[in-house]
mmCIF file of C-alpha atoms and ligand atoms in Angstrom:
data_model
loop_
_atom_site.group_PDB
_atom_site.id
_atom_site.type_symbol
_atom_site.label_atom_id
_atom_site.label_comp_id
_atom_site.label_asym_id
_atom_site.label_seq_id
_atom_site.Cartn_x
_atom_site.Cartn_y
_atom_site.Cartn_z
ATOM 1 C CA UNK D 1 -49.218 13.130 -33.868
ATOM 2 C CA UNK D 2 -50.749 16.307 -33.771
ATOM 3 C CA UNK D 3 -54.545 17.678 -34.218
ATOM 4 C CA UNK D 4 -53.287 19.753 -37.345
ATOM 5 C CA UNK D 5 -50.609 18.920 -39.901
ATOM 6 C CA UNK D 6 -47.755 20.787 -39.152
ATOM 7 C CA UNK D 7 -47.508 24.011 -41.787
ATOM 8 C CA UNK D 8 -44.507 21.661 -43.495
ATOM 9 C CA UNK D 9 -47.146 18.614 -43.891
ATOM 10 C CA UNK D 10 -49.374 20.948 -45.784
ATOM 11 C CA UNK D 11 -49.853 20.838 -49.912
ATOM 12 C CA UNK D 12 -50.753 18.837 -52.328
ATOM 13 C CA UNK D 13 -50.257 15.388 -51.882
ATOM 14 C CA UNK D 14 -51.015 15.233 -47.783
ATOM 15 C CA UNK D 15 -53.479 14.658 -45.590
ATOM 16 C CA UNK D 16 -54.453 13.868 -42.212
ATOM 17 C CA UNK D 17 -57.869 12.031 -40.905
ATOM 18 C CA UNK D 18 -59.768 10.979 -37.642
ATOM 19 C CA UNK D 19 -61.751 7.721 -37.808
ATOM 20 C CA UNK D 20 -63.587 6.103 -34.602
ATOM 21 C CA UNK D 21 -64.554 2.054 -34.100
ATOM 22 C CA UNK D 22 -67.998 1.324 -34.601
ATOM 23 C CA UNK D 23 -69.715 -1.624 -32.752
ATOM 24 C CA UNK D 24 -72.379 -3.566 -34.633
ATOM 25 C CA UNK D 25 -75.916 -3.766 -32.548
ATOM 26 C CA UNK D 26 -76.919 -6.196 -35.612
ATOM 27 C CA UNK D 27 -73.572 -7.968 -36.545
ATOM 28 C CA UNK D 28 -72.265 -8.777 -39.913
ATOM 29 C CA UNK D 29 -70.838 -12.103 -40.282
ATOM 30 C CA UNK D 30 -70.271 -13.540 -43.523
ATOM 31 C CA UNK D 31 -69.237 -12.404 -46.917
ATOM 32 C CA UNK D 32 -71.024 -13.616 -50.346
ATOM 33 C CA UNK D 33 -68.364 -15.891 -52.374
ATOM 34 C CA UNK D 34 -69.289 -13.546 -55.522
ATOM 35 C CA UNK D 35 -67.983 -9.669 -55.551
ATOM 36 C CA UNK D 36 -65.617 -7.806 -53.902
ATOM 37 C CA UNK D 37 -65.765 -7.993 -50.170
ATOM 38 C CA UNK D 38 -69.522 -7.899 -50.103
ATOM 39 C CA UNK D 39 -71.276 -8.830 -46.527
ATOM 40 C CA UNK D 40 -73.712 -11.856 -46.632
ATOM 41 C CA UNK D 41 -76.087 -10.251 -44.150
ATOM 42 C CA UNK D 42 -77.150 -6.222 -43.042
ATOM 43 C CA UNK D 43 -75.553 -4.825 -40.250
ATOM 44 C CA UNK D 44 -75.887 -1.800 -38.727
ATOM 45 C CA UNK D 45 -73.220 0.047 -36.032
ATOM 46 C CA UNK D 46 -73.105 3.328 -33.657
ATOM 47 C CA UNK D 47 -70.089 4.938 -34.231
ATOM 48 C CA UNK D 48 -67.878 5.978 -30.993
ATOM 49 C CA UNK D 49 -66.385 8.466 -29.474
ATOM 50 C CA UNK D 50 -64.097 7.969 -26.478
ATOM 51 C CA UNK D 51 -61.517 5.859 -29.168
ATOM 52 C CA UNK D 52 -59.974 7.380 -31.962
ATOM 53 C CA UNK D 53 -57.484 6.528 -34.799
ATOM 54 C CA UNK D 54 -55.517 9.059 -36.784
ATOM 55 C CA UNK D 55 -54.106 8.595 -39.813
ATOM 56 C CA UNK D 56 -51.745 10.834 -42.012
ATOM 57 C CA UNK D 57 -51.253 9.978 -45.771
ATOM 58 C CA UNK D 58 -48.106 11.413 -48.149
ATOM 59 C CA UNK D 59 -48.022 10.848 -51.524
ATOM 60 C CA UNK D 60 -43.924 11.156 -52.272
ATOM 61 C CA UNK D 61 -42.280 10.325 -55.752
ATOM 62 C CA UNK D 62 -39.388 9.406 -53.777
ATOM 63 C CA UNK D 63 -40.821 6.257 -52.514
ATOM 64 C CA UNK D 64 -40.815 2.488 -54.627
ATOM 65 C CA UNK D 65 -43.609 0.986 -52.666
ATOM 66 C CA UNK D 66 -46.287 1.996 -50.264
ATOM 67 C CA UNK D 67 -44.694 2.773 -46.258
ATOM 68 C CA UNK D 68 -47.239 1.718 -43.308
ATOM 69 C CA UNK D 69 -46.175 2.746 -39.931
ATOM 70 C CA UNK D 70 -48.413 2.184 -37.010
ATOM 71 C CA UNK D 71 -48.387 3.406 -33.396
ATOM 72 C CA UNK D 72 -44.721 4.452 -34.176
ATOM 73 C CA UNK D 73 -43.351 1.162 -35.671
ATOM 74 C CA UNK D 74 -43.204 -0.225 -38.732
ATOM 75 C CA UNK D 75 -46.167 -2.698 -39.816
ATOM 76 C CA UNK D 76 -46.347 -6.041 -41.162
ATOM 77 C CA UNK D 77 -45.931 -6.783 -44.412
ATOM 78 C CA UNK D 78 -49.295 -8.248 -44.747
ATOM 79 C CA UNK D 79 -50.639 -4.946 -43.146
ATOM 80 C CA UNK D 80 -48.636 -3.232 -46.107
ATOM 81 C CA UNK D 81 -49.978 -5.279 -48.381
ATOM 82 C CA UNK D 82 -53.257 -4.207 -47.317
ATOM 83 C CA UNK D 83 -52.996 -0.531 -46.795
ATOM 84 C CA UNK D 84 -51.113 -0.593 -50.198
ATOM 85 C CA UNK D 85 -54.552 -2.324 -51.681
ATOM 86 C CA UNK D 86 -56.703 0.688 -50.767
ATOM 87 C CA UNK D 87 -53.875 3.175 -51.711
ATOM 88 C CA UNK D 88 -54.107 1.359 -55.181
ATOM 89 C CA UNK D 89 -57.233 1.814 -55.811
ATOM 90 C CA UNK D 90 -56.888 6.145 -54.840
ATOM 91 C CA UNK D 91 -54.208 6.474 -57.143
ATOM 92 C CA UNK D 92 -56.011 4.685 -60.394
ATOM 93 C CA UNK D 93 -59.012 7.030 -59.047
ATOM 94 C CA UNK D 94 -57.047 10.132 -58.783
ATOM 95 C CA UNK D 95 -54.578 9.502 -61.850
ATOM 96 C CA UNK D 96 -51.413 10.225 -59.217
ATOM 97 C CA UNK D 97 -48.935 7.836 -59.950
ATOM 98 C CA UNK D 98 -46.472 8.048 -56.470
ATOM 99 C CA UNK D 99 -46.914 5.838 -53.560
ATOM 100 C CA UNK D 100 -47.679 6.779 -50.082
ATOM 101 C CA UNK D 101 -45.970 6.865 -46.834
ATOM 102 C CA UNK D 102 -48.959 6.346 -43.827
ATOM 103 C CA UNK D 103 -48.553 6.868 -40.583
ATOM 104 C CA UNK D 104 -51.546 5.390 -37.915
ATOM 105 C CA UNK D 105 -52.116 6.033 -34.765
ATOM 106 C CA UNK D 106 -55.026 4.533 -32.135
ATOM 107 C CA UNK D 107 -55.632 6.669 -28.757
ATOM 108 C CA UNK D 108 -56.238 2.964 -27.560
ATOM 109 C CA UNK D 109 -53.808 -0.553 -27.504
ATOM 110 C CA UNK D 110 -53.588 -1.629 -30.633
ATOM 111 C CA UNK D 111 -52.627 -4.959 -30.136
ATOM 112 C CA UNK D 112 -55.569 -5.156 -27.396
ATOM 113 C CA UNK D 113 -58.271 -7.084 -29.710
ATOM 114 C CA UNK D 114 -60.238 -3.926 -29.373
ATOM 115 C CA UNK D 115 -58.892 -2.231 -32.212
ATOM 116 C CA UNK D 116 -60.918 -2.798 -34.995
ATOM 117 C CA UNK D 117 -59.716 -2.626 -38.412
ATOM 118 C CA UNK D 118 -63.035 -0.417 -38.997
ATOM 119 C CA UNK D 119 -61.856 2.722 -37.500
ATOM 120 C CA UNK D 120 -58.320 2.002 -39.414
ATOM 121 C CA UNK D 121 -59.927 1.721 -42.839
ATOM 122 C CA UNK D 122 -62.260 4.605 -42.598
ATOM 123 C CA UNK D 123 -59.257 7.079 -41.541
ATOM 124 C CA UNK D 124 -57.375 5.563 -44.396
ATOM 125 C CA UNK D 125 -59.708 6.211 -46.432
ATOM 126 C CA UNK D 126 -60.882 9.493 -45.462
ATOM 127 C CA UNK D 127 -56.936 10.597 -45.583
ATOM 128 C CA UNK D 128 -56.111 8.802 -48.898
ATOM 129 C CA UNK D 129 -58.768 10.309 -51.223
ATOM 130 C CA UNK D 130 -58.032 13.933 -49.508
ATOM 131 C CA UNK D 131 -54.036 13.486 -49.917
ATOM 132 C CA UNK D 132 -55.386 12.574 -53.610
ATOM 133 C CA UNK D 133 -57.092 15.798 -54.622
ATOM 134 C CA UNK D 134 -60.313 13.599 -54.413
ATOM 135 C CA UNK D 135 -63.338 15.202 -53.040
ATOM 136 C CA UNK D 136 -65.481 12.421 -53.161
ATOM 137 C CA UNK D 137 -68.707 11.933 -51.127
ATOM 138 C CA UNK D 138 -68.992 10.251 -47.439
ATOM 139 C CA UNK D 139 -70.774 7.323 -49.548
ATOM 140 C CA UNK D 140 -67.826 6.496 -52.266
ATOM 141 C CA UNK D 141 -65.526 6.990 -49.404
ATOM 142 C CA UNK D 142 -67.622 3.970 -47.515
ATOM 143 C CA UNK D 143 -67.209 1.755 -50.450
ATOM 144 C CA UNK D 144 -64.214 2.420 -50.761
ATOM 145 C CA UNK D 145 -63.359 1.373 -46.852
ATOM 146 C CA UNK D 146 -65.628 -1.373 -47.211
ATOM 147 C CA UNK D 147 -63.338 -3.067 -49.689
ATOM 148 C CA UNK D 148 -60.520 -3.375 -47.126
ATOM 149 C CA UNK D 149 -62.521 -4.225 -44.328
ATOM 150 C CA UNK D 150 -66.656 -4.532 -44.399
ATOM 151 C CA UNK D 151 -66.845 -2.919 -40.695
ATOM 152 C CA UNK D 152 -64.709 0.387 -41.803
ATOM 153 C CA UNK D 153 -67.969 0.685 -44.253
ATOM 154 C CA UNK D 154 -69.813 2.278 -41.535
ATOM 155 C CA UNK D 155 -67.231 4.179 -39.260
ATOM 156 C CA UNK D 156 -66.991 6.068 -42.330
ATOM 157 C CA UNK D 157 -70.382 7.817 -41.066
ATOM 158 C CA UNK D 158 -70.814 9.193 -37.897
ATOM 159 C CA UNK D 159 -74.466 7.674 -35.700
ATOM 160 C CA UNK D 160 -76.162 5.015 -36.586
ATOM 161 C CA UNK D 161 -75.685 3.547 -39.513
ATOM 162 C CA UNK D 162 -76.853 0.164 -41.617
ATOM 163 C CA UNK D 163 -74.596 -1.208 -44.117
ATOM 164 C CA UNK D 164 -76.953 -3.721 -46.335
ATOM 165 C CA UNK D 165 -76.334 -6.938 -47.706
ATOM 166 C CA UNK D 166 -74.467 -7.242 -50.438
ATOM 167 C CA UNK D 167 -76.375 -8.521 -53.693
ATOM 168 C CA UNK D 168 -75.364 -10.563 -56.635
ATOM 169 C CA UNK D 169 -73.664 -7.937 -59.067
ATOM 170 C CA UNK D 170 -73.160 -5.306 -56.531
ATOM 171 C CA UNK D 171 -70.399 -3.109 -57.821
ATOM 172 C CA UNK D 172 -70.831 -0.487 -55.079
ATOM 173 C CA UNK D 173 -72.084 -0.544 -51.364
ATOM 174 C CA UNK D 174 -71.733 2.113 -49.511
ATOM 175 C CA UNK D 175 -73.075 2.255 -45.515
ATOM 176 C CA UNK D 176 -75.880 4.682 -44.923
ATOM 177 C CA UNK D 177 -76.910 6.687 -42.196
ATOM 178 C CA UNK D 178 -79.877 5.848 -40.073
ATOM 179 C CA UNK D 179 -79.576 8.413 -37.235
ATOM 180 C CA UNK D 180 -77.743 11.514 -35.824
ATOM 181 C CA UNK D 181 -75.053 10.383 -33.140
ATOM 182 C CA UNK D 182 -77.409 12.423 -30.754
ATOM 183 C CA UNK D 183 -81.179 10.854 -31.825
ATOM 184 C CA UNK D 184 -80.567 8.424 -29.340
ATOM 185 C CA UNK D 185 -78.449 9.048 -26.558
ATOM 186 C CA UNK D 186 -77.034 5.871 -25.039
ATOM 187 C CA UNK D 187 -73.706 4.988 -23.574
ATOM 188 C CA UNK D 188 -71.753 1.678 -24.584
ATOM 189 C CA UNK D 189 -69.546 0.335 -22.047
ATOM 190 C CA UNK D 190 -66.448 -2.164 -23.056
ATOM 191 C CA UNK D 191 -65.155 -4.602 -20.697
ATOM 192 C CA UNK D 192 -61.810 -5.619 -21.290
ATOM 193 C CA UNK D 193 -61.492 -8.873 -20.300
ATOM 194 C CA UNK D 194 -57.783 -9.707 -22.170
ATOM 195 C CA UNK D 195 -54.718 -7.691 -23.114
ATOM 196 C CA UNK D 196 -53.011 -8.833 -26.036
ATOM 197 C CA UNK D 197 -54.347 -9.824 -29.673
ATOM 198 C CA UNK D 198 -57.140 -11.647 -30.605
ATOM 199 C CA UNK D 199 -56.754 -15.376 -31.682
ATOM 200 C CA UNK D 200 -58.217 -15.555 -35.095
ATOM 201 C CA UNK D 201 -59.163 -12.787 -36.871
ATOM 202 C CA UNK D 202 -62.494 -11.605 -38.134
ATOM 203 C CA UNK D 203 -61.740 -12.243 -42.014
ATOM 204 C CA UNK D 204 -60.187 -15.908 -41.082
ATOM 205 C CA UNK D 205 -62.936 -16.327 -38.277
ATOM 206 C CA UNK D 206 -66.160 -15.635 -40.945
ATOM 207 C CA UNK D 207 -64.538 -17.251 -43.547
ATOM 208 C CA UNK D 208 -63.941 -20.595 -41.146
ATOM 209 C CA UNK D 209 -67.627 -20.378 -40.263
ATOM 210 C CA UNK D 210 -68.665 -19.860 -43.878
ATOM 211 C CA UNK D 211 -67.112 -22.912 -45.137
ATOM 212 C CA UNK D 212 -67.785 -25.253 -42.036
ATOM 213 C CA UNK D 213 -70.477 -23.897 -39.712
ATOM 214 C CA UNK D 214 -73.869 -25.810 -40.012
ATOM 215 C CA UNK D 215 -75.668 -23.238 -38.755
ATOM 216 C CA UNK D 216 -74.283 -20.468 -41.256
ATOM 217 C CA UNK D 217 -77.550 -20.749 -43.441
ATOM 218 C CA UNK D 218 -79.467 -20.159 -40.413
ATOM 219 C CA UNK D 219 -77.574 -17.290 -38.949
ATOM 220 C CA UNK D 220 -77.986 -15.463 -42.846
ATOM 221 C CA UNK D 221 -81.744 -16.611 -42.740
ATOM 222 C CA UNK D 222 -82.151 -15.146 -39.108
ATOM 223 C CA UNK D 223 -80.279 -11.794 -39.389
ATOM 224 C CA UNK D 224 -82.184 -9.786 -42.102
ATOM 225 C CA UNK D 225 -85.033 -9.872 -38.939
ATOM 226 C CA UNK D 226 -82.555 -9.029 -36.334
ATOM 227 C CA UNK D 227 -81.680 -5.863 -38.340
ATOM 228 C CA UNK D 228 -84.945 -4.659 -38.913
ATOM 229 C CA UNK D 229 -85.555 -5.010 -35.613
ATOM 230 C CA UNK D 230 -82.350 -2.725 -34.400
ATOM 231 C CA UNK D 231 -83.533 -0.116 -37.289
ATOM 232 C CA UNK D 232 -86.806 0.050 -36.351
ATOM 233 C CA UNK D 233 -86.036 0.231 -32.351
ATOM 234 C CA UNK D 234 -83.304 3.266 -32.945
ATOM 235 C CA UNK D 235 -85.840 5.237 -35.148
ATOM 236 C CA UNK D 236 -88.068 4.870 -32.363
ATOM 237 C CA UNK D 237 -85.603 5.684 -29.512
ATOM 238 C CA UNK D 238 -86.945 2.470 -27.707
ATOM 239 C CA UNK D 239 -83.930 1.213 -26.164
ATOM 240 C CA UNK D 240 -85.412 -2.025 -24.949
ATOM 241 C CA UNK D 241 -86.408 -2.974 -27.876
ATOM 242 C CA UNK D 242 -82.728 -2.208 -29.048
ATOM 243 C CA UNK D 243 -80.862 -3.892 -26.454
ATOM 244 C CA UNK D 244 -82.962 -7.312 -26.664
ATOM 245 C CA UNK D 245 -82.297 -7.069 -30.665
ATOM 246 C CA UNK D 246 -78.503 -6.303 -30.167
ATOM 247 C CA UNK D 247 -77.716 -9.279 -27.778
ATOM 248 C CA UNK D 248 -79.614 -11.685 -29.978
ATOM 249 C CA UNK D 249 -77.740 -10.516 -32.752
ATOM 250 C CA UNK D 250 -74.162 -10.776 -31.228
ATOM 251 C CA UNK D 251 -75.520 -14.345 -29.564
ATOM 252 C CA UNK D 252 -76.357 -16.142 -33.036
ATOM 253 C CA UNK D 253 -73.426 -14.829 -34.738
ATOM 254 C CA UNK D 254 -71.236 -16.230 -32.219
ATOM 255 C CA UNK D 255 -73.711 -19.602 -32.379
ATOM 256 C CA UNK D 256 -72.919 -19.699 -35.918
ATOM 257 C CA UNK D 257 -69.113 -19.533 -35.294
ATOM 258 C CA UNK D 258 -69.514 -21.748 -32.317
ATOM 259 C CA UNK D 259 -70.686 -24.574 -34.530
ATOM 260 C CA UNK D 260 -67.817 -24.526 -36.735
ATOM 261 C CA UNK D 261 -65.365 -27.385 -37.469
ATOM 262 C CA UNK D 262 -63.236 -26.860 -35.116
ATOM 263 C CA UNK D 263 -65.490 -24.572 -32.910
ATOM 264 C CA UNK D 264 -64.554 -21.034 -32.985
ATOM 265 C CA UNK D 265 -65.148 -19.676 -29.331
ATOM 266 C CA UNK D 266 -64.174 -16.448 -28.898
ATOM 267 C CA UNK D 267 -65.056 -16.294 -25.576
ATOM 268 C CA UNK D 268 -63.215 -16.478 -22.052
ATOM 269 C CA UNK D 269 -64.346 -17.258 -18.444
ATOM 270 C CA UNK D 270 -64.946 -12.864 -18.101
ATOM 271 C CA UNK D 271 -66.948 -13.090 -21.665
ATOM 272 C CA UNK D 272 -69.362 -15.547 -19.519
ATOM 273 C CA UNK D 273 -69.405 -13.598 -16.445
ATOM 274 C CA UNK D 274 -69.293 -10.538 -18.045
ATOM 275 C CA UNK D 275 -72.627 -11.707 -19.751
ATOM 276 C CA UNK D 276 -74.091 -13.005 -16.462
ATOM 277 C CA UNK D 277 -73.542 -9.923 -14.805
ATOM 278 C CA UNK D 278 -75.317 -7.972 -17.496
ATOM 279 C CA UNK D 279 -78.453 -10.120 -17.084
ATOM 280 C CA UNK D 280 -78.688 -9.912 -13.198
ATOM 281 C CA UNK D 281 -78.428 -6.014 -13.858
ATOM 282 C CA UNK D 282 -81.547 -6.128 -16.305
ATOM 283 C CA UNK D 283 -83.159 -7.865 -13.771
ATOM 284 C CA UNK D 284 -82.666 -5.458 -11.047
ATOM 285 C CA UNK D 285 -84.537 -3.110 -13.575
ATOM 286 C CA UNK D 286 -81.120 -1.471 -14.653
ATOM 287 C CA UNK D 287 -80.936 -1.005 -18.599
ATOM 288 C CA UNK D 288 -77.734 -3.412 -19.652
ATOM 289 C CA UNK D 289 -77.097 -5.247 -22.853
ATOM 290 C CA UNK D 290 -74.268 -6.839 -23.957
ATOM 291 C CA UNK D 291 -72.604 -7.616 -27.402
ATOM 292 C CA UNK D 292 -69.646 -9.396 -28.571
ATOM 293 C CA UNK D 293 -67.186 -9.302 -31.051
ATOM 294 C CA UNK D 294 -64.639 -11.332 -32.479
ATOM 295 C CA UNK D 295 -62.901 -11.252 -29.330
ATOM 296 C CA UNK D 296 -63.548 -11.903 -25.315
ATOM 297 C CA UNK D 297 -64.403 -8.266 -24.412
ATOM 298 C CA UNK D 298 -67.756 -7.729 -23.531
ATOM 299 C CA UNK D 299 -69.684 -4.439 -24.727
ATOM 300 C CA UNK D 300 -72.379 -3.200 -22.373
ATOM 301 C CA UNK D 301 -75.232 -1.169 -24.026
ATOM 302 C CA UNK D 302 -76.836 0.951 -20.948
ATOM 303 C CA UNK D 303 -78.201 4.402 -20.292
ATOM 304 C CA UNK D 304 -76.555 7.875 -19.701
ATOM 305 C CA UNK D 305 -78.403 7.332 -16.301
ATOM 306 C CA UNK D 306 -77.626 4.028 -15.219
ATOM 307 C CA UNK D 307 -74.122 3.904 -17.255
ATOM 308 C CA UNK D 308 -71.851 4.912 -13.519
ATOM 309 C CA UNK D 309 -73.702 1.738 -11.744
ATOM 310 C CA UNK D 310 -73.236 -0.624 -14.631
ATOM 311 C CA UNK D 311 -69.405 0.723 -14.814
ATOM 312 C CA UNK D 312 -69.167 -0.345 -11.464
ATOM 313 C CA UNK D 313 -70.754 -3.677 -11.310
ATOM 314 C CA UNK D 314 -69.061 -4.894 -14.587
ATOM 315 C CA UNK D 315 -65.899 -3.465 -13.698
ATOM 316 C CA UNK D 316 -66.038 -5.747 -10.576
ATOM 317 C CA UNK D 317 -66.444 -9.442 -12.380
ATOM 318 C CA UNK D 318 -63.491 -11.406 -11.957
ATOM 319 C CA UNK D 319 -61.241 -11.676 -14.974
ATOM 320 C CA UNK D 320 -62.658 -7.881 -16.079
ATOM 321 C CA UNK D 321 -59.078 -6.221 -16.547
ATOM 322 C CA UNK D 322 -60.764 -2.616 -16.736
ATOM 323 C CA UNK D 323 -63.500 -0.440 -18.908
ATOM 324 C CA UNK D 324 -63.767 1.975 -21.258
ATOM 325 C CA UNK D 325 -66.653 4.240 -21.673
ATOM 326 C CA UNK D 326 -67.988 5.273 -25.030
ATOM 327 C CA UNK D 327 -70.897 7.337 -26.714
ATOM 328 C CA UNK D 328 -72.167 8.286 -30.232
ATOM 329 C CA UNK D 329 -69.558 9.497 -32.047
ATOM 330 C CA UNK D 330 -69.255 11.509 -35.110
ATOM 331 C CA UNK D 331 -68.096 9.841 -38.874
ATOM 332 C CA UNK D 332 -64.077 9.823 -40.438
ATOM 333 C CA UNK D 333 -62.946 13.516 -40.648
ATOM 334 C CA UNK D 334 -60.450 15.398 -42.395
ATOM 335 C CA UNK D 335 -58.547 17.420 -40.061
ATOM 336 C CA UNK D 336 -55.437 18.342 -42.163
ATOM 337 C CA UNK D 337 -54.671 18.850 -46.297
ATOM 338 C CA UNK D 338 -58.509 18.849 -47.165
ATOM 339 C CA UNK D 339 -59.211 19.710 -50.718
ATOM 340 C CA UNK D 340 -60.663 22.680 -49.583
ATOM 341 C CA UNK D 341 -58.159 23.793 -47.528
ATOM 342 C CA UNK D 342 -55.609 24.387 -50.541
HETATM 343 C C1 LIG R 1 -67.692 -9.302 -35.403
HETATM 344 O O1 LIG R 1 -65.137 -5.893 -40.820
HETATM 345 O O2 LIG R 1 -63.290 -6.807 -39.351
HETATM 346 O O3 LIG R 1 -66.955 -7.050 -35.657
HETATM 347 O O4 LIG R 1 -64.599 -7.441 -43.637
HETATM 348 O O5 LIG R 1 -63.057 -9.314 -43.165
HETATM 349 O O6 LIG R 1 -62.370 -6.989 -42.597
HETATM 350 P P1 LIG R 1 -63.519 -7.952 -42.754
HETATM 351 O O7 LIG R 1 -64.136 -8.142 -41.299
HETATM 352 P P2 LIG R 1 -64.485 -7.060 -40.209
HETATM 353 O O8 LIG R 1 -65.561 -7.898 -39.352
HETATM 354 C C2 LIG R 1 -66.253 -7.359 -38.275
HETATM 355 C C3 LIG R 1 -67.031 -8.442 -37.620
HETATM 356 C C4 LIG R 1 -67.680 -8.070 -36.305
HETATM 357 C C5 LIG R 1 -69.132 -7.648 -36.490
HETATM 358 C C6 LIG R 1 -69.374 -6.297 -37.092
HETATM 359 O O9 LIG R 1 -68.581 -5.358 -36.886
HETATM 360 O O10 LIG R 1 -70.422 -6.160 -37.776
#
């Protein structure tokens, strides 16, 4: 696809949006069983650049049912299903009665276990209310994500941002910001450690741990503190105070899921190495963190300055496949058929 709509794209009824991944330096794992897709516990992200997904939306009377095609083919027909679900909700919003055609595309391999539903929500989202005539606020346009997929909450905003736990009653939950993308400049480094898709998804994966995990109540109990920790080290730009929070965080959620019935172990051979070598880098006095999602790859959290050494030396544990460098990034943005541009 192109940066711009093409001048025939243009009108009512289109629109194209950019959305990046976020990664979680507190993690959210766990959804309340009350509400609509609220998280059981805070979490709060930095938004990248360096990956990207873009996403056009069409609203076309022509069409019985809502069209998903991704990376060039056409998707699932749970992924419809889904996409549709969002769309639904923009077109009671909006009043607009046709369904959509949407076309996705990721700058990175899809079917990797790196791409993250959050990025794919938050462009959806972004596009969906602007193809809709909706000019609606970064914050509805969170909630709104966050009912497809809790993570798109925050990749809605660009920085740091904390999406709270949900609460009994909640109706709305937007993310919020906590930080500029630039307040604290640090450099996140993924280690891909598998091609292909992940085993069990993050939905299935919490949901699994919800219902069997003994050490669920714990890992809610425990991560309130591990967030105010993160918040509290970004606002003060103290990154090793951020780093120590962020690998505690990704460790007991993955204890949590761990301890499930059957165990859910997300991680390979690399994940452990990986992990290993980010620990003999701290203690050669380099800055290196790592979190972990619901998947093998390893994310390093390091410094502008030592980011080229820690490329190296995690790029050179066995079972690493490559890495990708990322950075602060900005929030969803509509690049084509804004409201504004009519
Ligand atoms: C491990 O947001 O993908 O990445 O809300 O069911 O769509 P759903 O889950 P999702 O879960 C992300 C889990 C995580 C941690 C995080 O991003 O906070």
């Amino acid at each position: 696809m192109n940066a711009t709509g093409r001048s025939e794209d243009r009108g009512p009824g289109f629109a194209e949006a950019i959305a990046h991944p976020n990664i979680a330096l507190a993690k959210y794992w766990g959804k309340r069983d009350d509400g609509d897709r609220l998280p059981a516990v805070p979490s709060l992200s930095v938004t990248l650049a360096g990956m990207l997904t873009r996403t056009r939306v069409r609203f076309d009377a022509a069409l019985d049912a809502a069209e998903l095609v991704i990376g060039g083919a056409q998707a699932s027909v749970g992924a419809t299903a889904r996409v549709a679900a969002l769309l639904d909700r923009v077109r009671s919003a909006s009043g607009r009665l046709e369904r959509a055609r949407v076309e996705s595309a990721n700058d990175f391999p899809t079917a990797s276990g790196l791409a993250s539903s959050a990025s794919a929500f938050a462009a959806l989202a972004a596009a969906a209310t602007a193809a809709a005539g909706l000019s609606w606020s970064a914050a509805r346009v969170s909630d709104l994500a966050r009912r497809s997929s809790v993570s798109a909450a925050r990749s809605v905003l660009g920085g740091y941002v904390e999406l709270p736990a949900g609460r009994a009653g909640d109706l709305e939950l937007p993310a919020l910001p906590v930080a500029s993308s630039d307040h604290l400049d640090l450099r996140i480094v993924v280690a891909v450690t598998r091609e292909g898709p992940k085993d069990i998804g993050s939905t299935e994966g919490m949901l699994h741990t919800t219902r069997t995990s003994p050490f669920y109540a714990a890992w809610v109990a425990h991560a309130p503190s591990l967030c105010a920790r993160v918040r509290d080290a970004v606002l003060a730009r103290d990154l090793e105070a951020l780093g120590a929070a962020a690998e505690e965080s990704a460790l007991c959620m993955h204890a949590s899921a761990i301890a499930a019935a059957p165990g859910l172990i997300y991680w390979t051979g690399a994940t452990v190495e990986a992990i290993a070598e980010v620990r003999r880098l701290r203690a050669r006095g380099l800055a290196a963190w790592a979190t972990i999602d619901a998947g093998p790859h390893v994310k390093v959290i390091t410094t502008p300055a030592d980011e080229d050494a820690v490329t190296r030396a995690i790029a050179g544990v066995p079972g690493v496949l490559r890495t990708i460098a990322t950075r602060p990034g900005p929030g969803a943005t509509v690049v084509a058929g804004a409201p504004a541009e009519r």
